[in-house]
């Protein structure tokens, strides 16, 4: 029989993996957007490729910082179990 502590740890591990998957998916989507911008020739004249790429890179950095904080909190919670 599985103890309540082991159940809690397994649930927290699943939550950690879910957060990690969300982070990876988000970064892949933004990376794909950057590649699409680089390869696109039909961007309107009033929008620059450099500005869009910079915005997406900033989005990647901010998302990594956000998710790394959440993942760190989840790791601490798992260690306390």
PDB file with one MODEL, atoms N, CA, C and O in Angstrom:
MODEL        1
ATOM      1  N   UNK A   1       0.843  -1.172   0.000  1.00  0.00           N
ATOM      2  CA  UNK A   1       0.000   0.000   0.000  1.00  0.00           C
ATOM      3  C   UNK A   1       0.897   1.247   0.000  1.00  0.00           C
ATOM      4  O   UNK A   1       1.945   1.277   0.646  1.00  0.00           O
ATOM      5  N   UNK A   2       0.472   2.241  -0.719  1.00  0.00           N
ATOM      6  CA  UNK A   2       1.243   3.485  -0.840  1.00  0.00           C
ATOM      7  C   UNK A   2       0.837   4.425   0.283  1.00  0.00           C
ATOM      8  O   UNK A   2      -0.348   4.635   0.544  1.00  0.00           O
ATOM      9  N   UNK A   3       1.844   4.986   0.942  1.00  0.00           N
ATOM     10  CA  UNK A   3       1.555   5.897   2.048  1.00  0.00           C
ATOM     11  C   UNK A   3       1.083   7.253   1.513  1.00  0.00           C
ATOM     12  O   UNK A   3       1.268   7.580   0.341  1.00  0.00           O
ATOM     13  N   UNK A   4       0.474   8.021   2.400  1.00  0.00           N
ATOM     14  CA  UNK A   4      -0.025   9.354   2.041  1.00  0.00           C
ATOM     15  C   UNK A   4       1.132  10.272   1.633  1.00  0.00           C
ATOM     16  O   UNK A   4       0.988  11.106   0.740  1.00  0.00           O
ATOM     17  N   UNK A   5       2.263  10.111   2.287  1.00  0.00           N
ATOM     18  CA  UNK A   5       3.449  10.925   1.968  1.00  0.00           C
ATOM     19  C   UNK A   5       3.931  10.646   0.549  1.00  0.00           C
ATOM     20  O   UNK A   5       4.266  11.573  -0.189  1.00  0.00           O
ATOM     21  N   UNK A   6       3.967   9.361   0.163  1.00  0.00           N
ATOM     22  CA  UNK A   6       4.401   8.995  -1.182  1.00  0.00           C
ATOM     23  C   UNK A   6       3.418   9.512  -2.231  1.00  0.00           C
ATOM     24  O   UNK A   6       3.826   9.936  -3.312  1.00  0.00           O
ATOM     25  N   UNK A   7       2.126   9.476  -1.912  1.00  0.00           N
ATOM     26  CA  UNK A   7       1.125  10.011  -2.834  1.00  0.00           C
ATOM     27  C   UNK A   7       1.349  11.513  -3.048  1.00  0.00           C
ATOM     28  O   UNK A   7       1.333  12.005  -4.176  1.00  0.00           O
ATOM     29  N   UNK A   8       1.558  12.227  -1.938  1.00  0.00           N
ATOM     30  CA  UNK A   8       1.793  13.662  -2.038  1.00  0.00           C
ATOM     31  C   UNK A   8       3.033  13.966  -2.862  1.00  0.00           C
ATOM     32  O   UNK A   8       3.028  14.873  -3.695  1.00  0.00           O
ATOM     33  N   UNK A   9       4.091  13.206  -2.628  1.00  0.00           N
ATOM     34  CA  UNK A   9       5.328  13.429  -3.386  1.00  0.00           C
ATOM     35  C   UNK A   9       5.116  13.153  -4.865  1.00  0.00           C
ATOM     36  O   UNK A   9       5.609  13.901  -5.709  1.00  0.00           O
ATOM     37  N   UNK A  10       4.388  12.091  -5.194  1.00  0.00           N
ATOM     38  CA  UNK A  10       4.119  11.776  -6.593  1.00  0.00           C
ATOM     39  C   UNK A  10       3.287  12.865  -7.264  1.00  0.00           C
ATOM     40  O   UNK A  10       3.533  13.220  -8.417  1.00  0.00           O
ATOM     41  N   UNK A  11       2.306  13.392  -6.541  1.00  0.00           N
ATOM     42  CA  UNK A  11       1.487  14.471  -7.086  1.00  0.00           C
ATOM     43  C   UNK A  11       2.341  15.709  -7.324  1.00  0.00           C
ATOM     44  O   UNK A  11       2.220  16.352  -8.367  1.00  0.00           O
ATOM     45  N   UNK A  12       3.197  16.049  -6.376  1.00  0.00           N
ATOM     46  CA  UNK A  12       4.068  17.225  -6.534  1.00  0.00           C
ATOM     47  C   UNK A  12       5.058  17.011  -7.681  1.00  0.00           C
ATOM     48  O   UNK A  12       5.365  17.951  -8.413  1.00  0.00           O
ATOM     49  N   UNK A  13       5.555  15.793  -7.842  1.00  0.00           N
ATOM     50  CA  UNK A  13       6.444  15.499  -8.965  1.00  0.00           C
ATOM     51  C   UNK A  13       5.720  15.695 -10.294  1.00  0.00           C
ATOM     52  O   UNK A  13       6.289  16.231 -11.244  1.00  0.00           O
ATOM     53  N   UNK A  14       4.462  15.259 -10.355  1.00  0.00           N
ATOM     54  CA  UNK A  14       3.679  15.453 -11.574  1.00  0.00           C
ATOM     55  C   UNK A  14       3.437  16.935 -11.847  1.00  0.00           C
ATOM     56  O   UNK A  14       3.500  17.375 -12.995  1.00  0.00           O
ATOM     57  N   UNK A  15       3.162  17.699 -10.803  1.00  0.00           N
ATOM     58  CA  UNK A  15       2.980  19.143 -10.966  1.00  0.00           C
ATOM     59  C   UNK A  15       4.270  19.793 -11.469  1.00  0.00           C
ATOM     60  O   UNK A  15       4.229  20.674 -12.328  1.00  0.00           O
ATOM     61  N   UNK A  16       5.409  19.360 -10.936  1.00  0.00           N
ATOM     62  CA  UNK A  16       6.701  19.875 -11.383  1.00  0.00           C
ATOM     63  C   UNK A  16       6.911  19.569 -12.863  1.00  0.00           C
ATOM     64  O   UNK A  16       7.308  20.442 -13.635  1.00  0.00           O
ATOM     65  N   UNK A  17       6.641  18.325 -13.252  1.00  0.00           N
ATOM     66  CA  UNK A  17       6.814  17.944 -14.658  1.00  0.00           C
ATOM     67  C   UNK A  17       5.869  18.721 -15.562  1.00  0.00           C
ATOM     68  O   UNK A  17       6.238  19.082 -16.679  1.00  0.00           O
ATOM     69  N   UNK A  18       4.662  18.980 -15.095  1.00  0.00           N
ATOM     70  CA  UNK A  18       3.704  19.753 -15.883  1.00  0.00           C
ATOM     71  C   UNK A  18       4.209  21.184 -16.094  1.00  0.00           C
ATOM     72  O   UNK A  18       4.127  21.721 -17.198  1.00  0.00           O
ATOM     73  N   UNK A  19       4.729  21.790 -15.029  1.00  0.00           N
ATOM     74  CA  UNK A  19       5.294  23.135 -15.163  1.00  0.00           C
ATOM     75  C   UNK A  19       6.464  23.151 -16.138  1.00  0.00           C
ATOM     76  O   UNK A  19       6.585  24.060 -16.959  1.00  0.00           O
ATOM     77  N   UNK A  20       7.314  22.152 -16.045  1.00  0.00           N
ATOM     78  CA  UNK A  20       8.468  22.072 -16.932  1.00  0.00           C
ATOM     79  C   UNK A  20       8.021  21.909 -18.380  1.00  0.00           C
ATOM     80  O   UNK A  20       8.607  22.512 -19.279  1.00  0.00           O
ATOM     81  N   UNK A  21       7.002  21.109 -18.611  1.00  0.00           N
ATOM     82  CA  UNK A  21       6.477  20.941 -19.958  1.00  0.00           C
ATOM     83  C   UNK A  21       5.887  22.242 -20.496  1.00  0.00           C
ATOM     84  O   UNK A  21       6.090  22.579 -21.662  1.00  0.00           O
ATOM     85  N   UNK A  22       5.156  22.975 -19.651  1.00  0.00           N
ATOM     86  CA  UNK A  22       4.595  24.259 -20.085  1.00  0.00           C
ATOM     87  C   UNK A  22       5.710  25.228 -20.469  1.00  0.00           C
ATOM     88  O   UNK A  22       5.607  25.938 -21.470  1.00  0.00           O
ATOM     89  N   UNK A  23       6.775  25.253 -19.667  1.00  0.00           N
ATOM     90  CA  UNK A  23       7.902  26.141 -19.963  1.00  0.00           C
ATOM     91  C   UNK A  23       8.522  25.764 -21.303  1.00  0.00           C
ATOM     92  O   UNK A  23       8.775  26.637 -22.134  1.00  0.00           O
ATOM     93  N   UNK A  24       8.766  24.492 -21.518  1.00  0.00           N
ATOM     94  CA  UNK A  24       9.390  24.050 -22.761  1.00  0.00           C
ATOM     95  C   UNK A  24       8.518  24.359 -23.969  1.00  0.00           C
ATOM     96  O   UNK A  24       9.023  24.809 -24.998  1.00  0.00           O
ATOM     97  N   UNK A  25       7.219  24.124 -23.856  1.00  0.00           N
ATOM     98  CA  UNK A  25       6.309  24.406 -24.961  1.00  0.00           C
ATOM     99  C   UNK A  25       6.301  25.897 -25.274  1.00  0.00           C
ATOM    100  O   UNK A  25       6.337  26.287 -26.441  1.00  0.00           O
ATOM    101  N   UNK A  26       6.254  26.724 -24.250  1.00  0.00           N
ATOM    102  CA  UNK A  26       6.230  28.171 -24.453  1.00  0.00           C
ATOM    103  C   UNK A  26       7.500  28.657 -25.149  1.00  0.00           C
ATOM    104  O   UNK A  26       7.431  29.470 -26.071  1.00  0.00           O
ATOM    105  N   UNK A  27       8.638  28.170 -24.719  1.00  0.00           N
ATOM    106  CA  UNK A  27       9.909  28.580 -25.329  1.00  0.00           C
ATOM    107  C   UNK A  27       9.990  28.087 -26.778  1.00  0.00           C
ATOM    108  O   UNK A  27      10.489  28.806 -27.643  1.00  0.00           O
ATOM    109  N   UNK A  28       9.512  26.883 -27.049  1.00  0.00           N
ATOM    110  CA  UNK A  28       9.529  26.365 -28.418  1.00  0.00           C
ATOM    111  C   UNK A  28       8.631  27.200 -29.316  1.00  0.00           C
ATOM    112  O   UNK A  28       9.000  27.494 -30.453  1.00  0.00           O
ATOM    113  N   UNK A  29       7.456  27.586 -28.826  1.00  0.00           N
ATOM    114  CA  UNK A  29       6.548  28.416 -29.622  1.00  0.00           C
ATOM    115  C   UNK A  29       7.187  29.764 -29.935  1.00  0.00           C
ATOM    116  O   UNK A  29       7.124  30.231 -31.072  1.00  0.00           O
ATOM    117  N   UNK A  30       7.801  30.391 -28.935  1.00  0.00           N
ATOM    118  CA  UNK A  30       8.446  31.681 -29.187  1.00  0.00           C
ATOM    119  C   UNK A  30       9.650  31.531 -30.114  1.00  0.00           C
ATOM    120  O   UNK A  30       9.892  32.400 -30.952  1.00  0.00           O
ATOM    121  N   UNK A  31      10.402  30.451 -29.978  1.00  0.00           N
ATOM    122  CA  UNK A  31      11.523  30.209 -30.887  1.00  0.00           C
ATOM    123  C   UNK A  31      11.052  30.005 -32.313  1.00  0.00           C
ATOM    124  O   UNK A  31      11.685  30.481 -33.255  1.00  0.00           O
ATOM    125  N   UNK A  32       9.950  29.304 -32.475  1.00  0.00           N
ATOM    126  CA  UNK A  32       9.370  29.113 -33.799  1.00  0.00           C
ATOM    127  C   UNK A  32       8.920  30.450 -34.378  1.00  0.00           C
ATOM    128  O   UNK A  32       9.080  30.696 -35.574  1.00  0.00           O
ATOM    129  N   UNK A  33       8.359  31.311 -33.534  1.00  0.00           N
ATOM    130  CA  UNK A  33       7.944  32.640 -33.994  1.00  0.00           C
ATOM    131  C   UNK A  33       9.149  33.449 -34.468  1.00  0.00           C
ATOM    132  O   UNK A  33       9.064  34.159 -35.470  1.00  0.00           O
ATOM    133  N   UNK A  34      10.263  33.348 -33.755  1.00  0.00           N
ATOM    134  CA  UNK A  34      11.473  34.068 -34.166  1.00  0.00           C
ATOM    135  C   UNK A  34      11.956  33.570 -35.526  1.00  0.00           C
ATOM    136  O   UNK A  34      12.293  34.369 -36.400  1.00  0.00           O
ATOM    137  N   UNK A  35      11.989  32.259 -35.702  1.00  0.00           N
ATOM    138  CA  UNK A  35      12.426  31.699 -36.981  1.00  0.00           C
ATOM    139  C   UNK A  35      11.473  32.114 -38.098  1.00  0.00           C
ATOM    140  O   UNK A  35      11.917  32.416 -39.206  1.00  0.00           O
ATOM    141  N   UNK A  36      10.177  32.133 -37.824  1.00  0.00           N
ATOM    142  CA  UNK A  36       9.196  32.550 -38.816  1.00  0.00           C
ATOM    143  C   UNK A  36       9.403  33.998 -39.229  1.00  0.00           C
ATOM    144  O   UNK A  36       9.281  34.338 -40.406  1.00  0.00           O
ATOM    145  N   UNK A  37       9.719  34.853 -38.258  1.00  0.00           N
ATOM    146  CA  UNK A  37       9.965  36.262 -38.569  1.00  0.00           C
ATOM    147  C   UNK A  37      11.210  36.409 -39.440  1.00  0.00           C
ATOM    148  O   UNK A  37      11.220  37.181 -40.399  1.00  0.00           O
ATOM    149  N   UNK A  38      12.246  35.671 -39.102  1.00  0.00           N
ATOM    150  CA  UNK A  38      13.491  35.748 -39.878  1.00  0.00           C
ATOM    151  C   UNK A  38      13.242  35.325 -41.321  1.00  0.00           C
ATOM    152  O   UNK A  38      13.770  35.934 -42.252  1.00  0.00           O
ATOM    153  N   UNK A  39      12.439  34.283 -41.502  1.00  0.00           N
ATOM    154  CA  UNK A  39      12.201  33.759 -42.844  1.00  0.00           C
ATOM    155  C   UNK A  39      11.082  34.487 -43.592  1.00  0.00           C
ATOM    156  O   UNK A  39      10.902  34.268 -44.789  1.00  0.00           O
ATOM    157  N   UNK A  40      10.335  35.344 -42.909  1.00  0.00           N
ATOM    158  CA  UNK A  40       9.187  36.010 -43.529  1.00  0.00           C
ATOM    159  C   UNK A  40       9.632  37.229 -44.331  1.00  0.00           C
ATOM    160  O   UNK A  40      10.487  38.003 -43.901  1.00  0.00           O
ATOM    161  N   UNK A  41       9.028  37.376 -45.508  1.00  0.00           N
ATOM    162  CA  UNK A  41       9.291  38.550 -46.344  1.00  0.00           C
ATOM    163  C   UNK A  41       8.077  39.460 -46.419  1.00  0.00           C
ATOM    164  O   UNK A  41       8.140  40.509 -47.060  1.00  0.00           O
ATOM    165  N   UNK A  42       6.978  39.089 -45.782  1.00  0.00           N
ATOM    166  CA  UNK A  42       5.738  39.841 -45.911  1.00  0.00           C
ATOM    167  C   UNK A  42       5.353  40.575 -44.630  1.00  0.00           C
ATOM    168  O   UNK A  42       4.167  40.698 -44.325  1.00  0.00           O
ATOM    169  N   UNK A  43       6.320  41.055 -43.888  1.00  0.00           N
ATOM    170  CA  UNK A  43       6.052  41.830 -42.685  1.00  0.00           C
ATOM    171  C   UNK A  43       5.750  43.264 -43.123  1.00  0.00           C
ATOM    172  O   UNK A  43       6.456  43.805 -43.975  1.00  0.00           O
ATOM    173  N   UNK A  44       4.705  43.894 -42.553  1.00  0.00           N
ATOM    174  CA  UNK A  44       4.388  45.279 -42.933  1.00  0.00           C
ATOM    175  C   UNK A  44       5.579  46.212 -42.747  1.00  0.00           C
ATOM    176  O   UNK A  44       6.458  45.961 -41.922  1.00  0.00           O
ATOM    177  N   UNK A  45       5.596  47.277 -43.514  1.00  0.00           N
ATOM    178  CA  UNK A  45       6.726  48.214 -43.494  1.00  0.00           C
ATOM    179  C   UNK A  45       6.914  48.908 -42.145  1.00  0.00           C
ATOM    180  O   UNK A  45       8.039  49.227 -41.761  1.00  0.00           O
ATOM    181  N   UNK A  46       5.811  49.143 -41.426  1.00  0.00           N
ATOM    182  CA  UNK A  46       5.931  49.885 -40.164  1.00  0.00           C
ATOM    183  C   UNK A  46       6.411  49.019 -38.994  1.00  0.00           C
ATOM    184  O   UNK A  46       6.616  49.526 -37.891  1.00  0.00           O
ATOM    185  N   UNK A  47       6.588  47.723 -39.233  1.00  0.00           N
ATOM    186  CA  UNK A  47       7.097  46.819 -38.193  1.00  0.00           C
ATOM    187  C   UNK A  47       8.447  46.270 -38.658  1.00  0.00           C
ATOM    188  O   UNK A  47       8.566  45.754 -39.769  1.00  0.00           O
ATOM    189  N   UNK A  48       9.444  46.385 -37.811  1.00  0.00           N
ATOM    190  CA  UNK A  48      10.772  45.893 -38.200  1.00  0.00           C
ATOM    191  C   UNK A  48      10.977  44.476 -37.685  1.00  0.00           C
ATOM    192  O   UNK A  48      10.456  44.090 -36.639  1.00  0.00           O
ATOM    193  N   UNK A  49      11.746  43.717 -38.446  1.00  0.00           N
ATOM    194  CA  UNK A  49      12.069  42.351 -38.011  1.00  0.00           C
ATOM    195  C   UNK A  49      12.856  42.365 -36.714  1.00  0.00           C
ATOM    196  O   UNK A  49      12.613  41.554 -35.821  1.00  0.00           O
ATOM    197  N   UNK A  50      13.798  43.286 -36.616  1.00  0.00           N
ATOM    198  CA  UNK A  50      14.624  43.377 -35.412  1.00  0.00           C
ATOM    199  C   UNK A  50      13.804  43.637 -34.166  1.00  0.00           C
ATOM    200  O   UNK A  50      14.063  43.053 -33.114  1.00  0.00           O
ATOM    201  N   UNK A  51      12.804  44.519 -34.279  1.00  0.00           N
ATOM    202  CA  UNK A  51      11.944  44.824 -33.137  1.00  0.00           C
ATOM    203  C   UNK A  51      11.124  43.624 -32.705  1.00  0.00           C
ATOM    204  O   UNK A  51      10.985  43.352 -31.512  1.00  0.00           O
ATOM    205  N   UNK A  52      10.580  42.906 -33.680  1.00  0.00           N
ATOM    206  CA  UNK A  52       9.805  41.711 -33.348  1.00  0.00           C
ATOM    207  C   UNK A  52      10.674  40.634 -32.723  1.00  0.00           C
ATOM    208  O   UNK A  52      10.283  40.005 -31.740  1.00  0.00           O
ATOM    209  N   UNK A  53      11.849  40.422 -33.291  1.00  0.00           N
ATOM    210  CA  UNK A  53      12.757  39.408 -32.750  1.00  0.00           C
ATOM    211  C   UNK A  53      13.159  39.774 -31.327  1.00  0.00           C
ATOM    212  O   UNK A  53      13.190  38.916 -30.444  1.00  0.00           O
ATOM    213  N   UNK A  54      13.467  41.050 -31.107  1.00  0.00           N
ATOM    214  CA  UNK A  54      13.834  41.506 -29.770  1.00  0.00           C
ATOM    215  C   UNK A  54      12.683  41.285 -28.778  1.00  0.00           C
ATOM    216  O   UNK A  54      12.912  40.866 -27.643  1.00  0.00           O
ATOM    217  N   UNK A  55      11.450  41.567 -29.209  1.00  0.00           N
ATOM    218  CA  UNK A  55      10.291  41.368 -28.336  1.00  0.00           C
ATOM    219  C   UNK A  55      10.124  39.891 -27.985  1.00  0.00           C
ATOM    220  O   UNK A  55       9.843  39.560 -26.833  1.00  0.00           O
ATOM    221  N   UNK A  56      10.294  39.000 -28.965  1.00  0.00           N
ATOM    222  CA  UNK A  56      10.150  37.576 -28.690  1.00  0.00           C
ATOM    223  C   UNK A  56      11.290  37.054 -27.812  1.00  0.00           C
ATOM    224  O   UNK A  56      11.061  36.208 -26.947  1.00  0.00           O
ATOM    225  N   UNK A  57      12.495  37.540 -28.021  1.00  0.00           N
ATOM    226  CA  UNK A  57      13.618  37.127 -27.165  1.00  0.00           C
ATOM    227  C   UNK A  57      13.380  37.592 -25.733  1.00  0.00           C
ATOM    228  O   UNK A  57      13.647  36.860 -24.779  1.00  0.00           O
ATOM    229  N   UNK A  58      12.877  38.811 -25.593  1.00  0.00           N
ATOM    230  CA  UNK A  58      12.540  39.312 -24.256  1.00  0.00           C
ATOM    231  C   UNK A  58      11.445  38.446 -23.631  1.00  0.00           C
ATOM    232  O   UNK A  58      11.489  38.156 -22.435  1.00  0.00           O
ATOM    233  N   UNK A  59      10.464  38.035 -24.437  1.00  0.00           N
ATOM    234  CA  UNK A  59       9.416  37.136 -23.947  1.00  0.00           C
ATOM    235  C   UNK A  59       9.976  35.810 -23.475  1.00  0.00           C
ATOM    236  O   UNK A  59       9.546  35.278 -22.451  1.00  0.00           O
ATOM    237  N   UNK A  60      10.940  35.270 -24.222  1.00  0.00           N
ATOM    238  CA  UNK A  60      11.576  34.007 -23.820  1.00  0.00           C
ATOM    239  C   UNK A  60      12.297  34.167 -22.492  1.00  0.00           C
ATOM    240  O   UNK A  60      12.161  33.326 -21.603  1.00  0.00           O
ATOM    241  N   UNK A  61      13.062  35.242 -22.355  1.00  0.00           N
ATOM    242  CA  UNK A  61      13.818  35.470 -21.119  1.00  0.00           C
ATOM    243  C   UNK A  61      12.870  35.630 -19.929  1.00  0.00           C
ATOM    244  O   UNK A  61      13.087  35.040 -18.871  1.00  0.00           O
ATOM    245  N   UNK A  62      11.818  36.433 -20.110  1.00  0.00           N
ATOM    246  CA  UNK A  62      10.871  36.646 -19.009  1.00  0.00           C
ATOM    247  C   UNK A  62      10.129  35.366 -18.650  1.00  0.00           C
ATOM    248  O   UNK A  62       9.883  35.100 -17.474  1.00  0.00           O
ATOM    249  N   UNK A  63       9.771  34.569 -19.658  1.00  0.00           N
ATOM    250  CA  UNK A  63       9.073  33.312 -19.353  1.00  0.00           C
ATOM    251  C   UNK A  63       9.991  32.344 -18.631  1.00  0.00           C
ATOM    252  O   UNK A  63       9.560  31.648 -17.712  1.00  0.00           O
ATOM    253  N   UNK A  64      11.262  32.290 -19.040  1.00  0.00           N
ATOM    254  CA  UNK A  64      12.204  31.403 -18.347  1.00  0.00           C
ATOM    255  C   UNK A  64      12.388  31.832 -16.895  1.00  0.00           C
ATOM    256  O   UNK A  64      12.467  30.989 -16.001  1.00  0.00           O
ATOM    257  N   UNK A  65      12.455  33.142 -16.659  1.00  0.00           N
ATOM    258  CA  UNK A  65      12.572  33.631 -15.281  1.00  0.00           C
ATOM    259  C   UNK A  65      11.324  33.296 -14.466  1.00  0.00           C
ATOM    260  O   UNK A  65      11.420  32.870 -13.315  1.00  0.00           O
ATOM    261  N   UNK A  66      10.157  33.493 -15.071  1.00  0.00           N
ATOM    262  CA  UNK A  66       8.897  33.192 -14.382  1.00  0.00           C
ATOM    263  C   UNK A  66       8.801  31.710 -14.041  1.00  0.00           C
ATOM    264  O   UNK A  66       8.516  31.349 -12.899  1.00  0.00           O
ATOM    265  N   UNK A  67       9.037  30.856 -15.029  1.00  0.00           N
ATOM    266  CA  UNK A  67       8.903  29.421 -14.792  1.00  0.00           C
ATOM    267  C   UNK A  67      10.009  28.888 -13.892  1.00  0.00           C
ATOM    268  O   UNK A  67       9.774  27.947 -13.134  1.00  0.00           O
ATOM    269  N   UNK A  68      11.204  29.461 -13.954  1.00  0.00           N
ATOM    270  CA  UNK A  68      12.267  28.976 -13.073  1.00  0.00           C
ATOM    271  C   UNK A  68      11.935  29.280 -11.619  1.00  0.00           C
ATOM    272  O   UNK A  68      12.273  28.496 -10.732  1.00  0.00           O
ATOM    273  N   UNK A  69      11.274  30.413 -11.361  1.00  0.00           N
ATOM    274  CA  UNK A  69      10.842  30.715  -9.999  1.00  0.00           C
ATOM    275  C   UNK A  69       9.776  29.716  -9.559  1.00  0.00           C
ATOM    276  O   UNK A  69       9.848  29.185  -8.450  1.00  0.00           O
ATOM    277  N   UNK A  70       8.785  29.454 -10.416  1.00  0.00           N
ATOM    278  CA  UNK A  70       7.741  28.489 -10.070  1.00  0.00           C
ATOM    279  C   UNK A  70       8.327  27.095  -9.863  1.00  0.00           C
ATOM    280  O   UNK A  70       7.936  26.386  -8.936  1.00  0.00           O
ATOM    281  N   UNK A  71       9.259  26.702 -10.722  1.00  0.00           N
ATOM    282  CA  UNK A  71       9.877  25.383 -10.587  1.00  0.00           C
ATOM    283  C   UNK A  71      10.704  25.293  -9.314  1.00  0.00           C
ATOM    284  O   UNK A  71      10.712  24.260  -8.645  1.00  0.00           O
ATOM    285  N   UNK A  72      11.398  26.371  -8.982  1.00  0.00           N
ATOM    286  CA  UNK A  72      12.169  26.400  -7.740  1.00  0.00           C
ATOM    287  C   UNK A  72      11.272  26.263  -6.523  1.00  0.00           C
ATOM    288  O   UNK A  72      11.600  25.547  -5.577  1.00  0.00           O
ATOM    289  N   UNK A  73      10.129  26.960  -6.551  1.00  0.00           N
ATOM    290  CA  UNK A  73       9.170  26.837  -5.451  1.00  0.00           C
ATOM    291  C   UNK A  73       8.645  25.411  -5.339  1.00  0.00           C
ATOM    292  O   UNK A  73       8.484  24.881  -4.239  1.00  0.00           O
ATOM    293  N   UNK A  74       8.380  24.798  -6.485  1.00  0.00           N
ATOM    294  CA  UNK A  74       7.860  23.421  -6.492  1.00  0.00           C
ATOM    295  C   UNK A  74       8.913  22.447  -5.966  1.00  0.00           C
ATOM    296  O   UNK A  74       8.573  21.507  -5.248  1.00  0.00           O
ATOM    297  N   UNK A  75      10.183  22.655  -6.311  1.00  0.00           N
ATOM    298  CA  UNK A  75      11.254  21.802  -5.805  1.00  0.00           C
ATOM    299  C   UNK A  75      11.353  21.910  -4.279  1.00  0.00           C
ATOM    300  O   UNK A  75      11.505  20.901  -3.591  1.00  0.00           O
ATOM    301  N   UNK A  76      11.266  23.126  -3.762  1.00  0.00           N
ATOM    302  CA  UNK A  76      11.311  23.312  -2.314  1.00  0.00           C
ATOM    303  C   UNK A  76      10.139  22.619  -1.636  1.00  0.00           C
ATOM    304  O   UNK A  76      10.289  22.031  -0.566  1.00  0.00           O
ATOM    305  N   UNK A  77       8.975  22.692  -2.264  1.00  0.00           N
ATOM    306  CA  UNK A  77       7.800  22.026  -1.708  1.00  0.00           C
ATOM    307  C   UNK A  77       7.971  20.514  -1.699  1.00  0.00           C
ATOM    308  O   UNK A  77       7.575  19.844  -0.746  1.00  0.00           O
ATOM    309  N   UNK A  78       8.564  19.977  -2.770  1.00  0.00           N
ATOM    310  CA  UNK A  78       8.810  18.540  -2.839  1.00  0.00           C
ATOM    311  C   UNK A  78       9.813  18.114  -1.769  1.00  0.00           C
ATOM    312  O   UNK A  78       9.652  17.065  -1.146  1.00  0.00           O
ATOM    313  N   UNK A  79      10.849  18.931  -1.558  1.00  0.00           N
ATOM    314  CA  UNK A  79      11.861  18.594  -0.549  1.00  0.00           C
ATOM    315  C   UNK A  79      11.281  18.584   0.849  1.00  0.00           C
ATOM    316  O   UNK A  79      11.748  17.831   1.703  1.00  0.00           O
ATOM    317  N   UNK A  80      10.259  19.416   1.106  1.00  0.00           N
ATOM    318  CA  UNK A  80       9.653  19.472   2.432  1.00  0.00           C
ATOM    319  C   UNK A  80       8.764  18.276   2.743  1.00  0.00           C
ATOM    320  O   UNK A  80       8.452  18.015   3.905  1.00  0.00           O
ATOM    321  N   UNK A  81       8.357  17.550   1.705  1.00  0.00           N
ATOM    322  CA  UNK A  81       7.463  16.401   1.924  1.00  0.00           C
ATOM    323  C   UNK A  81       8.222  15.253   2.555  1.00  0.00           C
ATOM    324  O   UNK A  81       7.643  14.199   2.817  1.00  0.00           O
TER     325      UNK A  81
ENDMDL
END
